[in-house]
Short mmCIF file of C-alpha atoms and ligand atoms in Angstrom, two decimals:
data_model
loop_
_atom_site.label_atom_id
_atom_site.label_comp_id
_atom_site.label_asym_id
_atom_site.label_seq_id
_atom_site.Cartn_x
_atom_site.Cartn_y
_atom_site.Cartn_z
CA MET A 1201 292.81 69.36 244.02
CA PRO A 1202 296.14 71.09 245.62
CA PRO A 1203 297.50 74.37 243.95
CA VAL A 1204 299.26 73.50 240.52
CA LYS A 1205 301.89 75.68 239.76
CA VAL A 1206 301.59 77.68 236.27
CA LYS A 1207 305.13 79.40 236.50
CA ASP A 1208 307.47 80.39 239.24
CA ASP A 1209 305.76 82.30 241.91
CA ILE A 1210 302.52 81.97 240.12
CA TYR A 1211 299.70 79.19 241.12
CA TRP A 1212 295.93 77.90 240.05
CA ILE A 1213 294.41 78.04 243.45
CA GLY A 1214 290.73 77.41 242.47
CA ALA A 1215 288.29 74.65 242.68
CA LEU A 1216 286.91 72.20 240.62
CA ASP A 1217 283.58 71.11 239.95
CA PRO A 1218 282.86 68.14 238.03
CA GLN A 1219 279.10 67.69 238.99
CA PRO A 1220 277.04 70.22 237.45
CA THR A 1221 274.84 69.39 234.74
CA VAL A 1222 273.64 73.03 233.92
CA PHE A 1223 275.32 76.25 234.62
CA ASP A 1224 273.23 79.41 235.65
CA VAL A 1225 270.04 77.53 235.25
CA ILE A 1226 270.16 77.53 231.48
CA MET A 1227 273.23 76.16 230.33
CA PRO A 1228 273.43 72.44 230.02
CA LEU A 1229 277.17 71.20 230.62
CA ASP A 1230 278.69 67.63 230.00
CA HIS A 1231 281.93 68.24 231.33
CA GLY A 1232 281.64 69.95 234.49
CA THR A 1233 283.45 73.12 235.02
CA THR A 1234 286.16 74.67 237.22
CA TYR A 1235 286.31 78.05 239.05
CA ASN A 1236 289.95 79.42 238.37
CA ALA A 1237 291.44 81.46 240.78
CA TYR A 1238 295.39 82.47 240.74
CA LEU A 1239 298.19 83.52 243.10
CA ILE A 1240 300.72 86.10 241.89
CA ARG A 1241 303.85 86.80 244.27
CA GLY A 1242 305.85 89.40 243.43
CA SER A 1243 309.06 90.33 245.69
CA GLU A 1244 307.26 92.77 247.32
CA ARG A 1245 303.63 92.27 247.40
CA VAL A 1246 301.06 89.33 246.78
CA ALA A 1247 297.92 89.41 244.42
CA VAL A 1248 295.20 87.16 244.16
CA VAL A 1249 293.16 86.89 240.82
CA GLU A 1250 289.48 86.04 241.11
CA THR A 1251 287.98 83.80 243.93
CA VAL A 1252 285.46 81.20 243.19
CA LYS A 1253 281.88 79.83 243.23
CA ASN A 1254 279.65 81.19 246.79
CA VAL A 1255 279.23 77.40 247.76
CA PRO A 1256 281.07 75.94 250.91
CA GLU A 1257 282.88 73.34 249.31
CA MET A 1258 284.51 75.42 246.80
CA GLN A 1259 285.29 78.25 248.79
CA GLU A 1260 286.81 75.38 251.15
CA GLN A 1261 289.12 74.17 248.01
CA PHE A 1262 290.11 78.13 247.31
CA LEU A 1263 291.21 78.78 250.86
CA SER A 1264 292.83 75.68 251.59
CA ASN A 1265 294.78 76.37 248.08
CA LEU A 1266 295.60 79.62 249.32
CA ARG A 1267 296.56 78.70 252.59
CA ALA A 1268 298.76 75.88 251.27
CA LEU A 1269 301.14 79.00 249.59
CA VAL A 1270 300.87 81.94 251.71
CA ASP A 1271 299.55 83.07 255.18
CA PRO A 1272 296.12 84.84 253.69
CA ALA A 1273 296.72 87.67 255.86
CA GLN A 1274 299.70 88.38 253.60
CA VAL A 1275 297.88 88.90 250.60
CA ASP A 1276 297.66 92.74 249.04
CA TYR A 1277 295.43 92.36 246.36
CA ILE A 1278 292.61 90.81 245.29
CA ILE A 1279 291.90 91.39 241.83
CA LEU A 1280 288.40 90.71 240.77
CA ASN A 1281 288.10 91.01 236.61
CA HIS A 1282 284.38 90.32 237.04
CA LEU A 1283 281.89 90.28 240.02
CA GLU A 1284 279.47 87.58 239.25
CA PRO A 1285 279.51 85.42 242.21
CA ASP A 1286 280.76 82.12 240.60
CA HIS A 1287 284.17 84.45 240.74
CA SER A 1288 283.42 86.63 243.86
CA GLY A 1289 281.77 84.04 246.09
CA ALA A 1290 284.84 83.35 248.74
CA LEU A 1291 285.17 87.25 248.71
CA GLU A 1292 283.95 87.85 252.38
CA SER A 1293 285.79 84.72 253.67
CA LEU A 1294 289.24 85.92 252.04
CA LEU A 1295 288.63 89.37 253.24
CA ASP A 1296 287.70 88.29 256.83
CA LEU A 1297 291.54 86.43 256.64
CA ALA A 1298 293.08 89.15 254.62
CA PRO A 1299 292.06 92.18 256.45
CA ARG A 1300 294.41 94.71 254.67
CA CYS A 1301 293.95 93.10 251.39
CA ARG A 1302 292.66 95.69 248.67
CA ILE A 1303 290.15 94.98 246.13
CA VAL A 1304 290.77 95.76 242.44
CA VAL A 1305 288.00 96.17 240.47
CA SER A 1306 287.22 97.66 236.95
CA ARG A 1307 285.25 101.20 237.38
CA ASN A 1308 281.92 99.54 236.65
CA GLY A 1309 282.94 96.82 239.08
CA GLU A 1310 282.39 99.26 242.14
CA HIS A 1311 278.42 99.13 241.79
CA PHE A 1312 278.60 95.68 241.65
CA LEU A 1313 280.80 94.92 244.53
CA LYS A 1314 279.07 97.09 246.91
CA ASN A 1315 275.60 95.43 246.05
CA LEU A 1316 277.60 92.03 246.41
CA LEU A 1317 279.03 92.72 249.90
CA ASN A 1318 275.69 94.82 251.01
CA ARG A 1319 278.24 96.98 252.86
CA ASP A 1320 280.26 100.48 251.95
CA VAL A 1321 283.98 99.39 250.56
CA GLN A 1322 286.41 101.42 248.80
CA PRO A 1323 287.96 99.37 246.28
CA MET A 1324 291.00 100.33 244.10
CA LYS A 1325 289.15 101.43 240.54
CA VAL A 1326 291.18 100.81 237.72
CA THR A 1327 291.04 101.09 233.80
CA ASP A 1328 292.86 101.13 230.50
CA GLY A 1329 296.56 101.72 231.10
CA ASP A 1330 296.58 101.64 234.96
CA GLY A 1331 299.04 99.22 236.27
CA LEU A 1332 300.00 97.62 239.56
CA ASN A 1333 303.48 97.04 240.95
CA LEU A 1334 304.01 93.85 242.82
CA GLY A 1335 307.65 93.98 242.83
CA GLY A 1336 309.47 92.99 239.87
CA ARG A 1337 306.08 91.93 238.19
CA THR A 1338 303.26 94.36 236.87
CA LEU A 1339 299.79 93.91 236.39
CA ARG A 1340 297.95 95.94 233.53
CA PHE A 1341 294.51 96.34 232.97
CA VAL A 1342 292.26 96.55 230.01
CA ALA A 1343 288.61 97.74 230.44
CA ALA A 1344 286.48 95.07 228.46
CA PRO A 1345 282.90 96.08 229.08
CA PHE A 1346 280.02 93.46 228.16
CA LEU A 1347 282.46 90.50 228.03
CA HIS A 1348 279.91 89.40 229.43
CA TRP A 1349 278.98 91.98 232.34
CA PRO A 1350 279.34 95.72 232.38
CA ASP A 1351 282.23 95.43 234.80
CA THR A 1352 284.58 92.68 232.88
CA MET A 1353 288.12 93.74 232.29
CA LEU A 1354 291.15 91.96 231.77
CA THR A 1355 294.48 91.73 233.81
CA TYR A 1356 297.55 91.42 232.12
CA LEU A 1357 300.79 90.40 233.85
CA VAL A 1358 303.63 92.23 231.78
CA GLU A 1359 306.61 90.68 232.48
CA ASP A 1360 305.15 86.89 232.36
CA GLN A 1361 303.39 87.69 229.21
CA MET A 1362 300.14 86.29 231.13
CA LEU A 1363 296.62 87.26 230.27
CA PHE A 1364 293.58 86.77 232.83
CA PRO A 1365 290.87 87.36 230.80
CA SER A 1366 288.02 86.81 233.26
CA ASP A 1367 285.12 84.61 231.55
CA PHE A 1368 286.46 85.96 227.82
CA LEU A 1369 288.24 82.73 226.40
CA GLY A 1370 286.87 80.60 229.13
CA CYS A 1371 285.04 77.27 228.72
CA HIS A 1372 282.93 74.82 231.01
CA PHE A 1373 285.39 71.93 231.01
CA CYS A 1374 286.67 70.26 234.19
CA ASP A 1375 290.10 68.41 233.91
CA GLU A 1376 292.18 68.21 237.12
CA ARG A 1377 295.35 67.98 234.51
CA LEU A 1378 294.18 71.78 233.78
CA PHE A 1379 296.36 72.50 230.62
CA ASP A 1380 295.16 72.62 227.28
CA ASP A 1381 297.93 70.36 226.07
CA LEU A 1382 297.13 67.74 228.95
CA VAL A 1383 293.23 67.69 229.03
CA GLY A 1384 292.12 66.25 225.87
CA ASP A 1385 290.09 67.68 223.08
CA PHE A 1386 288.12 70.37 224.34
CA SER A 1387 287.29 72.41 221.16
CA ARG A 1388 283.64 71.71 221.40
CA HIS A 1389 283.19 73.28 224.82
CA PHE A 1390 285.30 76.00 223.96
CA HIS A 1391 282.93 76.80 221.01
CA TYR A 1392 279.68 76.33 222.95
CA TYR A 1393 281.16 78.59 225.57
CA PHE A 1394 281.33 81.48 223.05
CA ASN A 1395 278.03 80.72 221.41
CA THR A 1396 276.42 80.79 224.88
CA ILE A 1397 277.63 83.59 226.51
CA MET A 1398 280.14 85.79 224.53
CA ARG A 1399 278.23 85.53 221.20
CA PRO A 1400 275.44 88.56 221.96
CA PHE A 1401 278.45 90.54 222.78
CA LYS A 1402 280.48 90.18 219.59
CA GLU A 1403 281.24 94.11 218.98
CA HIS A 1404 282.86 93.97 222.39
CA ALA A 1405 284.53 90.90 221.95
CA LEU A 1406 286.50 92.59 218.66
CA LYS A 1407 287.07 95.81 220.84
CA ALA A 1408 288.77 94.24 223.78
CA LEU A 1409 290.99 91.96 221.25
CA ASP A 1410 291.99 95.18 219.49
CA LYS A 1411 292.89 96.47 222.75
CA ILE A 1412 295.30 93.76 223.44
CA GLN A 1413 296.29 93.30 219.68
CA GLY A 1414 299.88 92.86 219.32
CA TRP A 1415 300.75 92.56 222.72
CA PRO A 1416 303.09 89.11 223.35
CA ILE A 1417 300.80 86.86 225.30
CA ASP A 1418 302.53 83.26 226.64
CA ILE A 1419 299.81 81.73 228.38
CA ILE A 1420 295.96 82.49 228.77
CA ALA A 1421 294.65 81.66 232.48
CA PRO A 1422 290.76 82.48 232.03
CA SER A 1423 288.33 82.12 234.98
CA HIS A 1424 286.91 78.56 233.73
CA GLY A 1425 288.07 75.89 232.08
CA PRO A 1426 291.97 74.57 230.74
CA ILE A 1427 294.63 77.32 230.93
CA LEU A 1428 295.72 77.97 227.35
CA ARG A 1429 299.87 77.45 226.93
CA THR A 1430 299.73 76.20 223.53
CA PHE A 1431 299.86 78.76 220.72
CA PRO A 1432 297.53 80.70 222.85
CA GLN A 1433 297.03 83.29 219.72
CA ARG A 1434 295.10 80.77 218.21
CA TYR A 1435 292.20 80.95 220.66
CA ILE A 1436 292.22 84.81 220.21
CA GLU A 1437 292.32 84.18 216.65
CA GLN A 1438 289.25 81.90 216.95
CA TYR A 1439 287.18 84.11 218.89
CA ARG A 1440 288.04 87.19 216.35
CA GLY A 1441 286.76 84.81 213.41
CA TRP A 1442 283.62 83.69 215.16
CA SER A 1443 283.09 87.61 216.28
CA GLN A 1444 283.53 89.23 212.93
CA GLN A 1445 280.15 89.76 211.36
CA PRO A 1446 279.29 88.47 207.81
CA PRO A 1447 279.89 90.83 205.02
CA ASP A 1448 277.07 92.63 203.68
CA GLY A 1449 275.52 90.76 200.46
CA ALA A 1450 272.25 90.32 198.98
CA LYS A 1451 269.80 91.04 201.71
CA LYS A 1452 268.27 87.63 202.59
CA SER A 1453 265.00 86.78 204.68
CA LEU A 1454 264.31 83.79 206.69
CA ILE A 1455 260.68 82.00 207.08
CA PHE A 1456 260.32 79.48 210.19
CA TYR A 1457 257.22 77.83 210.19
CA ALA A 1458 255.29 74.89 212.21
CA SER A 1459 252.42 73.29 210.71
CA ALA A 1460 250.21 70.36 211.61
CA TYR A 1461 247.90 69.79 208.67
CA GLY A 1462 249.95 71.68 206.19
CA ASN A 1463 247.76 75.20 206.31
CA THR A 1464 250.25 77.16 207.85
CA ARG A 1465 252.91 75.51 205.15
CA LYS A 1466 250.83 76.97 202.43
CA MET A 1467 250.57 80.48 204.14
CA ALA A 1468 254.50 80.22 204.46
CA GLN A 1469 254.78 79.51 200.74
CA ALA A 1470 253.02 82.30 199.83
CA VAL A 1471 255.05 84.92 202.02
CA ALA A 1472 257.86 83.41 200.28
CA GLN A 1473 256.41 84.66 196.97
CA GLY A 1474 255.61 87.74 198.18
CA LEU A 1475 259.13 88.36 199.48
CA GLN A 1476 260.72 86.98 196.21
CA GLU A 1477 258.60 89.11 193.88
CA SER A 1478 260.14 92.04 195.63
CA GLY A 1479 263.65 91.22 195.32
CA LEU A 1480 264.75 89.57 198.76
CA LEU A 1481 266.42 85.88 198.88
CA VAL A 1482 264.25 83.65 200.79
CA GLU A 1483 265.08 80.24 202.62
CA THR A 1484 261.99 78.82 204.28
CA PHE A 1485 262.68 75.88 207.21
CA ASP A 1486 260.06 73.62 208.54
CA LEU A 1487 260.47 73.83 212.41
CA GLY A 1488 259.23 70.02 212.35
CA GLU A 1489 262.65 69.03 210.59
CA ALA A 1490 266.04 69.02 211.25
CA LEU A 1491 267.36 72.47 211.22
CA PRO A 1492 270.78 73.47 209.90
CA ASN A 1493 274.05 73.78 212.50
CA ASP A 1494 274.83 76.89 211.49
CA LEU A 1495 271.12 78.37 211.99
CA LEU A 1496 271.88 80.88 214.23
CA ASP A 1497 274.94 82.56 211.99
CA ARG A 1498 271.99 82.33 209.26
CA VAL A 1499 269.39 84.05 211.45
CA GLU A 1500 272.22 87.11 212.46
CA ALA A 1501 273.11 87.72 208.80
CA ALA A 1502 269.40 87.89 207.65
CA ALA A 1503 267.73 91.17 207.38
CA ALA A 1504 263.97 90.06 207.80
CA LEU A 1505 262.69 87.08 210.03
CA VAL A 1506 258.93 85.74 209.11
CA ILE A 1507 257.35 83.14 211.75
CA GLY A 1508 254.43 80.81 211.35
CA SER A 1509 252.28 78.90 213.87
CA PRO A 1510 249.46 77.58 214.02
CA THR A 1511 247.41 78.01 217.55
CA PHE A 1512 247.10 75.12 219.76
CA VAL A 1513 245.07 75.32 223.01
CA GLY A 1514 245.46 79.07 222.75
CA ASP A 1515 249.34 79.35 222.11
CA ALA A 1516 252.04 79.11 219.63
CA LEU A 1517 253.70 75.39 219.03
CA LYS A 1518 256.53 74.76 221.35
CA PRO A 1519 259.27 74.54 218.49
CA VAL A 1520 258.37 78.10 217.55
CA TRP A 1521 258.96 79.44 220.96
CA GLU A 1522 262.43 77.42 220.98
CA LEU A 1523 263.46 78.95 218.09
CA LEU A 1524 262.40 82.54 219.78
CA ALA A 1525 264.26 81.47 222.84
CA SER A 1526 267.38 81.02 221.03
CA PHE A 1527 267.13 84.35 219.65
CA THR A 1528 268.60 85.70 223.03
CA THR A 1529 272.11 84.49 222.32
CA ILE A 1530 272.06 86.70 219.10
CA LYS A 1531 271.57 89.84 217.85
CA VAL A 1532 268.38 90.57 216.25
CA LYS A 1533 267.45 93.81 217.36
CA GLY A 1534 266.25 96.12 214.47
CA LYS A 1535 265.59 93.16 212.20
CA VAL A 1536 262.31 92.98 210.40
CA ALA A 1537 259.56 90.64 211.43
CA ALA A 1538 256.26 89.45 210.77
CA ALA A 1539 254.29 86.76 211.55
CA PHE A 1540 251.24 84.44 210.37
CA GLY A 1541 249.28 81.04 211.17
CA SER A 1542 246.37 79.47 210.61
CA TYR A 1543 243.89 78.21 213.47
CA GLY A 1544 240.71 76.82 214.36
CA TRP A 1545 238.94 78.75 216.63
CA SER A 1546 240.66 81.30 218.49
CA GLY A 1547 244.29 82.02 216.95
CA GLU A 1548 246.02 83.81 219.82
CA ALA A 1549 249.68 82.50 218.29
CA VAL A 1550 250.23 85.14 215.59
CA GLY A 1551 249.57 87.99 218.02
CA MET A 1552 251.96 86.22 220.78
CA LEU A 1553 254.83 85.94 218.37
CA GLU A 1554 254.23 89.62 217.32
CA GLU A 1555 254.42 90.75 220.87
CA ARG A 1556 257.62 88.42 221.62
CA MET A 1557 259.09 89.67 218.43
CA LYS A 1558 258.62 93.44 219.49
CA GLY A 1559 260.09 92.35 222.67
CA LEU A 1560 263.45 91.37 221.17
CA LYS A 1561 263.08 94.85 219.92
CA MET A 1562 262.59 93.94 216.24
CA LYS A 1563 260.67 96.16 213.69
CA VAL A 1564 257.27 94.06 213.64
CA VAL A 1565 255.58 94.63 210.37
CA GLY A 1566 251.79 93.83 211.01
CA PRO A 1567 249.19 92.94 211.66
CA GLY A 1568 250.08 89.51 210.77
CA VAL A 1569 247.90 87.50 208.79
CA ARG A 1570 245.82 84.61 210.29
CA ALA A 1571 243.33 82.08 208.53
CA ILE A 1572 240.58 79.66 209.64
CA LEU A 1573 241.75 76.29 208.93
CA THR A 1574 242.64 76.09 205.10
CA PRO A 1575 243.66 79.27 203.84
CA THR A 1576 241.38 80.81 201.01
CA SER A 1577 242.61 82.42 198.03
CA GLU A 1578 242.44 85.72 199.79
CA ASP A 1579 244.35 84.59 202.66
CA LEU A 1580 247.10 83.59 200.57
CA GLU A 1581 247.14 86.88 198.73
CA ARG A 1582 247.10 88.61 202.19
CA CYS A 1583 250.39 86.44 202.85
CA ARG A 1584 251.94 87.38 199.17
CA GLU A 1585 251.36 91.06 200.47
CA LEU A 1586 252.85 90.84 204.12
CA GLY A 1587 256.01 89.49 202.32
CA ARG A 1588 255.87 92.41 200.08
CA ALA A 1589 255.67 94.90 203.31
CA VAL A 1590 258.35 92.81 204.85
CA ALA A 1591 260.55 93.72 201.71
CA ALA A 1592 259.66 97.03 201.60
CA ALA A 1593 260.57 97.46 205.10
CA VAL A 1594 263.98 95.84 204.30
CA LEU A 1595 264.91 97.58 200.96
CA THR A 1596 263.55 101.58 202.39
FE1 FEO B 1121 281.65 82.88 235.04
FE2 FEO B 1121 279.95 85.72 234.38
O1 FEO B 1121 280.99 84.33 235.47
#
């Protein structure tokens, strides 16, 4: 796709990638993505913001768009808000064509830049308050670490009131019409991107939003997905809302279990009794049934998570591992945790779950309760006691 004018002397020069069905190996996509890069012409200097992914067809789209607007040798600055190779992948090619081009990165970016290029380079390192004059156009930089890499920064074009926020406020959605008012409804993709990429970094999102609070913003030009020019503040407010923590209320615990023959279910019920007796609110979820859409919100708000699984061929059941895998996108560090489960002859699942939860830096109360086949009244009392111990760890 050829360059697209965003404003006078500001162009989209990125690449469309409508085909991928998965991003970064872990993120299923159903509407492709874009790698957005931008050209900004001042009266004295030319800057490029971001490049594209490190695959030949993307690089060729980017360089072709650049050449259509300017002799690459005339590019003065390449602003890399974030060094991940989906945005820095054409840097080498650009530098070959633009020997005088100065690389601009955040202070945290230099380390990534040197390891990306595997050679010594001397970038211009910028941080909060630093600016760059292109002649009638001024770039201002905002350090925004962990959105979603340590190097991330936002770039603001003062006179045009344009924000280039890297992955922040982006989404995987490919449509050559490019602007939010032309591409149709992409709200599901926008929220999915936040949940998958930015959600673990909510505190950092709020810090970055505070830094740009009150700045006039006419256009948000992220590094993936549509350019946001229709009431752009509403996208910022969505991010703020999604990033705010739920208010402190009564301490709540969640129990998740899988159960083939009802034995682990009986243990879950006994754990719930112990938790309730001790004053914690409890919600119990059978992983064999449909789970609520806001499950991760509930997990994030809970003070304690107790997980039960039978042992099958020396392992916990797949739905239990899938639940634990979903915890990597939210903050569970420091939550109280415990495990339980019925088994036939070996019973490894409980210990494996405890190790995984320790790996997530949760406070594991243990040892967990294991019961052979049908739990006895003594087994169920041990489950109630586990519930009481979890509650004590939460309430002290
Ligand atoms: Fe789109 Fe973190 O790179």
